[in-house]
């Protein structure tokens, strides 16, 4: 869907391309958001034919973009920013095959053909198929098609081959495969706090307290830039206690930075001195895992290992794990199970240091 255009008067002009392939005016508005809402309403209006008229065929890309626009961040029932970005990427994949087709032209045979053509990336295929099925189900509800062509059997169970299970000893192998202070600090932070990588690289030194051994997760870095809160919502933040061995690694990194001047801004830097991006962190990790002989390991596995280890500590409850990991599922249950900063500190005080255990072997 095209973006509204701001006029010299300051108002925003809204136009849309209808199912007929022609551009239609949706008026001018005082704000960009109102113009965007008008575009969605205009598209819905154009999709409905007048009584007695034959409805114009609606292209898949036009209909799908209208649906996804209703799930944009900031709207009721919206997706989280990162989830919305991923859905946009999945739609781009679908549009390569189905975008130019009218909804009623898409057949079960074409859907199966698309499915079979993407057999090498099963996890991504499953998620993209889910979006396709959602869109076509909505088209059935809107009476634009009579039957959903998405009928691939067992599509929801389509998964990649089972990956290995990684443990604390694997974290230690990664740690001792590098002598770079920053890389060791990042590995230790991720394995000791279960932060998402976007949350870790978004940290500023002001978010870390060595006196209290805590870190505040207030924002996260995405391919679209810095976002407030976490991937589950702008209002979602976390105050995490740091295990002693994590604090020591970060203190070593701080000391190294101090030798170069005043320490402010991003905790983790790129080679030019700017903030380390998620993509750069992933590249560093891929090189490191190769050196460690762990080429099937993903950076996100560090979060899984951390939460699994945390969950094994005596007295840790589901609420504790959800609070530390920043999960939104089981939210209602969390209202009845309280987790505070002092309890979090008690839990992490017993977390084993995988690097120390490996070093003693």
Tab-separated table of C-alpha atoms in Angstrom:
chain	number	residue	atom	x	y	z
A	1	UNK	CA	0.000	0.000	0.000
A	2	UNK	CA	1.423	3.365	-1.006
A	3	UNK	CA	2.181	5.906	1.695
A	4	UNK	CA	0.141	9.138	2.033
A	5	UNK	CA	1.765	12.236	0.486
A	6	UNK	CA	2.102	15.468	2.453
A	7	UNK	CA	0.893	18.512	0.568
A	8	UNK	CA	2.290	22.033	0.734
A	9	UNK	CA	-0.629	22.932	3.024
A	10	UNK	CA	0.579	20.392	5.573
A	11	UNK	CA	-2.359	18.066	5.035
A	12	UNK	CA	-1.905	14.458	3.930
A	13	UNK	CA	-3.298	13.160	0.653
A	14	UNK	CA	-4.493	9.549	0.665
A	15	UNK	CA	-4.745	7.513	-2.535
A	16	UNK	CA	-5.077	3.780	-3.139
A	17	UNK	CA	-4.881	1.432	-6.077
A	18	UNK	CA	-8.165	-0.430	-6.280
A	19	UNK	CA	-8.934	-3.966	-7.422
A	20	UNK	CA	-9.555	-2.482	-10.873
A	21	UNK	CA	-5.917	-1.421	-11.084
A	22	UNK	CA	-6.863	2.272	-11.038
A	23	UNK	CA	-5.858	4.872	-8.428
A	24	UNK	CA	-8.634	6.273	-6.241
A	25	UNK	CA	-8.629	9.289	-3.928
A	26	UNK	CA	-9.299	8.764	-0.221
A	27	UNK	CA	-9.347	12.493	0.586
A	28	UNK	CA	-6.914	14.725	2.457
A	29	UNK	CA	-6.396	14.597	6.213
A	30	UNK	CA	-4.757	16.492	9.054
A	31	UNK	CA	-2.383	13.676	10.030
A	32	UNK	CA	-0.562	10.845	8.313
A	33	UNK	CA	-2.215	8.288	10.598
A	34	UNK	CA	-5.721	9.506	9.655
A	35	UNK	CA	-4.755	9.354	5.989
A	36	UNK	CA	-3.524	5.779	6.430
A	37	UNK	CA	-6.777	4.797	8.131
A	38	UNK	CA	-8.694	6.398	5.265
A	39	UNK	CA	-6.722	4.287	2.793
A	40	UNK	CA	-7.718	1.087	4.581
A	41	UNK	CA	-11.379	2.172	4.629
A	42	UNK	CA	-11.271	3.125	0.954
A	43	UNK	CA	-9.815	-0.243	-0.007
A	44	UNK	CA	-12.575	-2.019	1.915
A	45	UNK	CA	-15.154	0.147	0.133
A	46	UNK	CA	-13.678	-0.612	-3.286
A	47	UNK	CA	-13.746	-4.328	-2.615
A	48	UNK	CA	-17.519	-4.272	-2.298
A	49	UNK	CA	-19.457	-3.838	-5.511
A	50	UNK	CA	-22.668	-1.868	-5.741
A	51	UNK	CA	-25.946	-3.872	-5.782
A	52	UNK	CA	-26.427	-5.579	-9.110
A	53	UNK	CA	-22.832	-5.087	-10.221
A	54	UNK	CA	-20.294	-7.826	-10.724
A	55	UNK	CA	-17.402	-7.459	-8.297
A	56	UNK	CA	-14.042	-6.670	-9.824
A	57	UNK	CA	-11.452	-9.421	-9.218
A	58	UNK	CA	-9.259	-8.589	-6.239
A	59	UNK	CA	-5.558	-9.299	-6.526
A	60	UNK	CA	-3.872	-11.266	-3.778
A	61	UNK	CA	-1.214	-8.612	-3.121
A	62	UNK	CA	-3.801	-5.830	-2.736
A	63	UNK	CA	-5.963	-7.848	-0.365
A	64	UNK	CA	-3.025	-9.218	1.657
A	65	UNK	CA	-1.427	-5.795	2.127
A	66	UNK	CA	-4.767	-4.439	3.339
A	67	UNK	CA	-4.997	-7.241	5.896
A	68	UNK	CA	-1.441	-6.797	7.126
A	69	UNK	CA	-1.955	-3.045	7.417
A	70	UNK	CA	-4.623	-3.670	10.081
A	71	UNK	CA	-2.010	-5.530	12.172
A	72	UNK	CA	0.574	-2.740	12.144
A	73	UNK	CA	2.082	-1.662	15.490
A	74	UNK	CA	-0.054	0.861	17.332
A	75	UNK	CA	-3.386	-0.583	16.225
A	76	UNK	CA	-5.778	-2.692	18.366
A	77	UNK	CA	-4.651	-6.309	18.091
A	78	UNK	CA	-1.400	-5.176	16.497
A	79	UNK	CA	1.684	-7.301	16.072
A	80	UNK	CA	4.901	-6.471	17.889
A	81	UNK	CA	7.246	-4.409	15.655
A	82	UNK	CA	9.607	-7.314	14.975
A	83	UNK	CA	6.729	-9.720	14.309
A	84	UNK	CA	5.181	-7.203	11.910
A	85	UNK	CA	8.498	-6.874	10.087
A	86	UNK	CA	8.751	-10.664	9.729
A	87	UNK	CA	5.194	-10.878	8.409
A	88	UNK	CA	6.057	-8.236	5.801
A	89	UNK	CA	8.991	-10.360	4.671
A	90	UNK	CA	6.790	-13.464	4.478
A	91	UNK	CA	4.220	-11.569	2.425
A	92	UNK	CA	6.965	-10.461	0.030
A	93	UNK	CA	7.799	-14.145	-0.509
A	94	UNK	CA	4.143	-15.001	-1.143
A	95	UNK	CA	3.702	-12.098	-3.550
A	96	UNK	CA	6.411	-13.495	-5.822
A	97	UNK	CA	4.103	-16.416	-6.588
A	98	UNK	CA	0.578	-15.217	-5.847
A	99	UNK	CA	0.742	-11.410	-5.863
A	100	UNK	CA	-0.340	-10.922	-9.480
A	101	UNK	CA	-3.215	-13.401	-9.219
A	102	UNK	CA	-6.815	-12.613	-8.344
A	103	UNK	CA	-7.889	-14.323	-5.126
A	104	UNK	CA	-10.296	-16.633	-6.935
A	105	UNK	CA	-7.544	-17.721	-9.341
A	106	UNK	CA	-5.384	-19.276	-6.619
A	107	UNK	CA	-5.874	-23.043	-6.618
A	108	UNK	CA	-4.952	-25.849	-4.246
A	109	UNK	CA	-2.587	-27.197	-6.887
A	110	UNK	CA	-0.733	-23.861	-7.041
A	111	UNK	CA	-0.465	-23.754	-3.244
A	112	UNK	CA	0.930	-27.295	-3.143
A	113	UNK	CA	3.353	-26.364	-5.902
A	114	UNK	CA	4.597	-23.411	-3.865
A	115	UNK	CA	4.873	-25.641	-0.789
A	116	UNK	CA	6.937	-28.271	-2.589
A	117	UNK	CA	9.218	-25.634	-4.105
A	118	UNK	CA	10.219	-24.405	-0.627
A	119	UNK	CA	11.105	-27.760	0.937
A	120	UNK	CA	14.670	-26.745	1.810
A	121	UNK	CA	13.606	-24.182	4.432
A	122	UNK	CA	10.901	-25.987	6.348
A	123	UNK	CA	10.585	-23.721	9.356
A	124	UNK	CA	10.303	-20.581	7.213
A	125	UNK	CA	7.941	-22.417	4.856
A	126	UNK	CA	5.611	-23.337	7.711
A	127	UNK	CA	5.404	-19.754	9.003
A	128	UNK	CA	4.874	-18.301	5.525
A	129	UNK	CA	2.190	-20.878	4.745
A	130	UNK	CA	0.432	-19.961	7.994
A	131	UNK	CA	0.190	-16.349	6.792
A	132	UNK	CA	-1.124	-17.470	3.394
A	133	UNK	CA	-3.779	-19.627	5.028
A	134	UNK	CA	-4.817	-16.786	7.355
A	135	UNK	CA	-5.247	-14.401	4.417
A	136	UNK	CA	-7.232	-16.894	2.368
A	137	UNK	CA	-9.418	-17.786	5.362
A	138	UNK	CA	-10.255	-14.099	5.705
A	139	UNK	CA	-11.099	-14.003	1.996
A	140	UNK	CA	-13.579	-16.843	2.559
A	141	UNK	CA	-15.120	-14.931	5.479
A	142	UNK	CA	-15.417	-11.852	3.241
A	143	UNK	CA	-17.178	-14.041	0.637
A	144	UNK	CA	-14.531	-13.228	-1.964
A	145	UNK	CA	-13.795	-16.919	-2.551
A	146	UNK	CA	-15.902	-19.963	-1.760
A	147	UNK	CA	-13.187	-22.309	-0.516
A	148	UNK	CA	-9.741	-21.941	1.015
A	149	UNK	CA	-7.104	-23.370	-1.361
A	150	UNK	CA	-4.646	-23.897	1.523
A	151	UNK	CA	-5.179	-27.589	2.235
A	152	UNK	CA	-1.663	-29.001	2.545
A	153	UNK	CA	-1.830	-31.937	4.956
A	154	UNK	CA	0.179	-31.688	8.197
A	155	UNK	CA	1.479	-28.241	7.256
A	156	UNK	CA	1.332	-27.084	10.879
A	157	UNK	CA	3.653	-29.940	11.874
A	158	UNK	CA	6.211	-29.129	9.194
A	159	UNK	CA	9.492	-28.581	11.017
A	160	UNK	CA	13.163	-28.704	10.294
A	161	UNK	CA	15.185	-31.742	11.302
A	162	UNK	CA	15.665	-31.955	15.042
A	163	UNK	CA	18.654	-29.922	16.119
A	164	UNK	CA	21.159	-30.938	18.805
A	165	UNK	CA	20.618	-29.934	22.413
A	166	UNK	CA	23.308	-27.576	23.664
A	167	UNK	CA	24.505	-27.204	27.259
A	168	UNK	CA	26.622	-25.014	29.518
A	169	UNK	CA	29.760	-26.882	28.418
A	170	UNK	CA	29.115	-25.719	24.853
A	171	UNK	CA	28.931	-22.131	26.099
A	172	UNK	CA	32.328	-22.653	27.703
A	173	UNK	CA	33.754	-23.939	24.400
A	174	UNK	CA	32.606	-20.749	22.700
A	175	UNK	CA	34.026	-18.596	25.488
A	176	UNK	CA	37.487	-20.169	25.334
A	177	UNK	CA	37.521	-20.005	21.526
A	178	UNK	CA	38.174	-16.259	21.673
A	179	UNK	CA	40.257	-13.889	23.742
A	180	UNK	CA	38.350	-10.764	22.671
A	181	UNK	CA	37.054	-9.042	25.798
A	182	UNK	CA	33.904	-7.711	24.135
A	183	UNK	CA	32.973	-11.050	22.560
A	184	UNK	CA	33.484	-12.830	25.870
A	185	UNK	CA	31.400	-10.171	27.586
A	186	UNK	CA	28.541	-10.585	25.120
A	187	UNK	CA	28.600	-14.396	25.370
A	188	UNK	CA	28.627	-14.238	29.145
A	189	UNK	CA	25.822	-11.689	29.289
A	190	UNK	CA	23.575	-13.729	26.986
A	191	UNK	CA	24.239	-17.012	28.780
A	192	UNK	CA	23.845	-15.470	32.232
A	193	UNK	CA	20.765	-13.274	31.714
A	194	UNK	CA	18.784	-14.931	28.872
A	195	UNK	CA	18.510	-11.590	27.088
A	196	UNK	CA	17.463	-11.613	23.463
A	197	UNK	CA	20.317	-10.484	21.224
A	198	UNK	CA	18.390	-7.341	20.229
A	199	UNK	CA	18.065	-6.432	23.913
A	200	UNK	CA	21.745	-7.058	24.624
A	201	UNK	CA	23.125	-4.898	21.811
A	202	UNK	CA	20.659	-2.141	22.764
A	203	UNK	CA	22.213	-1.815	26.229
A	204	UNK	CA	23.939	1.414	27.208
A	205	UNK	CA	26.402	1.594	30.083
A	206	UNK	CA	23.828	3.686	31.940
A	207	UNK	CA	21.561	0.608	31.982
A	208	UNK	CA	24.083	-1.405	33.997
A	209	UNK	CA	24.813	-0.975	37.698
A	210	UNK	CA	27.954	-2.669	38.957
A	211	UNK	CA	27.082	-1.580	42.507
A	212	UNK	CA	23.778	-3.478	42.461
A	213	UNK	CA	24.872	-6.043	39.829
A	214	UNK	CA	21.785	-5.348	37.714
A	215	UNK	CA	20.871	-4.556	34.129
A	216	UNK	CA	17.778	-2.747	32.878
A	217	UNK	CA	16.245	-3.981	29.625
A	218	UNK	CA	14.459	-0.859	28.380
A	219	UNK	CA	14.746	-1.126	24.588
A	220	UNK	CA	15.717	-3.495	21.793
A	221	UNK	CA	17.450	-3.102	18.449
A	222	UNK	CA	15.680	-4.349	15.307
A	223	UNK	CA	16.471	-4.217	11.572
A	224	UNK	CA	14.157	-1.183	11.526
A	225	UNK	CA	16.078	0.607	14.289
A	226	UNK	CA	15.833	1.049	18.053
A	227	UNK	CA	12.475	0.271	19.700
A	228	UNK	CA	11.206	1.066	23.183
A	229	UNK	CA	10.498	-1.925	25.426
A	230	UNK	CA	10.925	-5.495	24.218
A	231	UNK	CA	9.603	-7.456	21.249
A	232	UNK	CA	6.470	-8.267	23.272
A	233	UNK	CA	5.486	-4.607	23.648
A	234	UNK	CA	6.636	-1.045	24.311
A	235	UNK	CA	5.513	-1.235	27.937
A	236	UNK	CA	7.464	-4.430	28.637
A	237	UNK	CA	10.798	-3.839	30.379
A	238	UNK	CA	12.892	-5.980	32.733
A	239	UNK	CA	15.180	-5.327	35.701
A	240	UNK	CA	17.611	-8.246	35.814
A	241	UNK	CA	20.007	-9.328	38.516
A	242	UNK	CA	23.433	-10.257	37.150
A	243	UNK	CA	25.344	-13.334	38.317
A	244	UNK	CA	28.727	-12.385	39.772
A	245	UNK	CA	30.599	-13.960	36.847
A	246	UNK	CA	28.615	-11.849	34.374
A	247	UNK	CA	29.365	-8.652	36.294
A	248	UNK	CA	33.089	-9.439	36.271
A	249	UNK	CA	33.147	-9.862	32.489
A	250	UNK	CA	31.314	-6.578	31.981
A	251	UNK	CA	33.646	-4.847	34.431
A	252	UNK	CA	36.598	-6.102	32.366
A	253	UNK	CA	35.014	-4.640	29.239
A	254	UNK	CA	34.334	-1.360	31.051
A	255	UNK	CA	37.971	-1.193	32.173
A	256	UNK	CA	39.123	-1.729	28.588
A	257	UNK	CA	36.858	1.073	27.375
A	258	UNK	CA	38.152	3.357	30.150
A	259	UNK	CA	41.662	3.077	28.747
A	260	UNK	CA	40.326	4.579	25.510
A	261	UNK	CA	38.511	7.512	27.136
A	262	UNK	CA	35.176	8.302	28.766
A	263	UNK	CA	32.798	5.334	28.856
A	264	UNK	CA	29.309	6.240	27.633
A	265	UNK	CA	26.746	5.003	25.160
A	266	UNK	CA	26.539	1.483	23.774
A	267	UNK	CA	28.032	-1.379	25.769
A	268	UNK	CA	28.873	-3.353	22.630
A	269	UNK	CA	30.531	-1.521	19.733
A	270	UNK	CA	31.309	-2.267	16.116
A	271	UNK	CA	34.758	-1.701	14.600
A	272	UNK	CA	33.931	1.938	13.818
A	273	UNK	CA	32.968	2.686	17.405
A	274	UNK	CA	29.219	2.720	16.774
A	275	UNK	CA	26.662	0.380	18.271
A	276	UNK	CA	27.009	-3.295	17.378
A	277	UNK	CA	24.051	-4.422	15.248
A	278	UNK	CA	22.183	-7.714	15.533
A	279	UNK	CA	23.509	-8.788	12.125
A	280	UNK	CA	27.097	-8.031	13.147
A	281	UNK	CA	26.659	-9.966	16.393
A	282	UNK	CA	25.313	-12.907	14.385
A	283	UNK	CA	28.334	-12.795	12.052
A	284	UNK	CA	30.751	-12.764	14.979
A	285	UNK	CA	28.931	-15.719	16.522
A	286	UNK	CA	28.976	-17.739	13.302
A	287	UNK	CA	32.761	-17.346	13.062
A	288	UNK	CA	33.159	-18.260	16.723
A	289	UNK	CA	30.973	-21.363	16.582
A	290	UNK	CA	33.038	-22.639	13.650
A	291	UNK	CA	36.228	-22.306	15.688
A	292	UNK	CA	34.520	-24.097	18.604
A	293	UNK	CA	33.235	-26.911	16.387
A	294	UNK	CA	29.591	-26.010	17.082
A	295	UNK	CA	28.412	-25.072	13.600
A	296	UNK	CA	24.799	-26.131	14.237
A	297	UNK	CA	24.472	-23.828	17.236
A	298	UNK	CA	22.453	-20.621	16.924
A	299	UNK	CA	22.987	-17.425	18.880
A	300	UNK	CA	19.460	-17.747	20.286
A	301	UNK	CA	20.466	-21.096	21.827
A	302	UNK	CA	22.335	-19.129	24.501
A	303	UNK	CA	18.999	-17.737	25.708
A	304	UNK	CA	17.504	-21.223	25.781
A	305	UNK	CA	20.467	-22.606	27.733
A	306	UNK	CA	20.288	-19.723	30.202
A	307	UNK	CA	16.580	-20.127	30.945
A	308	UNK	CA	16.906	-23.907	31.189
A	309	UNK	CA	19.748	-23.574	33.697
A	310	UNK	CA	17.858	-20.894	35.610
A	311	UNK	CA	14.782	-23.135	35.731
A	312	UNK	CA	16.777	-25.922	37.390
A	313	UNK	CA	17.691	-23.777	40.391
A	314	UNK	CA	15.920	-24.747	43.646
A	315	UNK	CA	12.678	-22.863	44.220
A	316	UNK	CA	12.383	-21.318	40.751
A	317	UNK	CA	8.761	-21.116	39.600
A	318	UNK	CA	7.135	-20.643	36.215
A	319	UNK	CA	6.549	-17.010	37.137
A	320	UNK	CA	10.268	-16.570	37.861
A	321	UNK	CA	11.248	-17.991	34.463
A	322	UNK	CA	8.682	-15.872	32.631
A	323	UNK	CA	9.768	-12.725	34.463
A	324	UNK	CA	13.437	-13.287	33.721
A	325	UNK	CA	12.883	-14.283	30.096
A	326	UNK	CA	10.295	-11.592	29.388
A	327	UNK	CA	7.710	-14.035	28.079
A	328	UNK	CA	4.122	-12.855	27.661
A	329	UNK	CA	2.427	-16.231	27.561
A	330	UNK	CA	0.815	-17.406	30.800
A	331	UNK	CA	0.368	-13.706	31.617
A	332	UNK	CA	-2.762	-14.273	33.685
A	333	UNK	CA	-0.958	-16.850	35.838
A	334	UNK	CA	1.784	-14.318	36.522
A	335	UNK	CA	-0.738	-11.963	38.133
A	336	UNK	CA	-1.040	-14.469	40.950
A	337	UNK	CA	2.648	-15.345	41.247
A	338	UNK	CA	4.838	-12.462	42.325
A	339	UNK	CA	8.511	-12.163	41.411
A	340	UNK	CA	10.542	-9.228	42.740
A	341	UNK	CA	14.105	-8.031	42.302
A	342	UNK	CA	15.363	-9.564	45.543
A	343	UNK	CA	13.975	-12.979	44.624
A	344	UNK	CA	15.612	-12.721	41.187
A	345	UNK	CA	18.911	-11.911	42.897
A	346	UNK	CA	18.599	-14.982	45.123
A	347	UNK	CA	17.938	-17.202	42.119
A	348	UNK	CA	20.926	-16.017	40.052
A	349	UNK	CA	23.302	-16.264	43.008
A	350	UNK	CA	23.220	-20.043	42.553
A	351	UNK	CA	23.676	-20.053	38.778
A	352	UNK	CA	26.822	-22.015	37.887
A	353	UNK	CA	29.556	-20.366	35.858
A	354	UNK	CA	30.043	-22.666	32.835
A	355	UNK	CA	33.362	-21.057	31.983
A	356	UNK	CA	34.788	-21.824	35.437
A	357	UNK	CA	33.638	-25.446	35.286
A	358	UNK	CA	35.255	-25.984	31.879
A	359	UNK	CA	38.479	-24.273	32.935
A	360	UNK	CA	38.883	-26.657	35.895
A	361	UNK	CA	38.821	-29.757	33.656
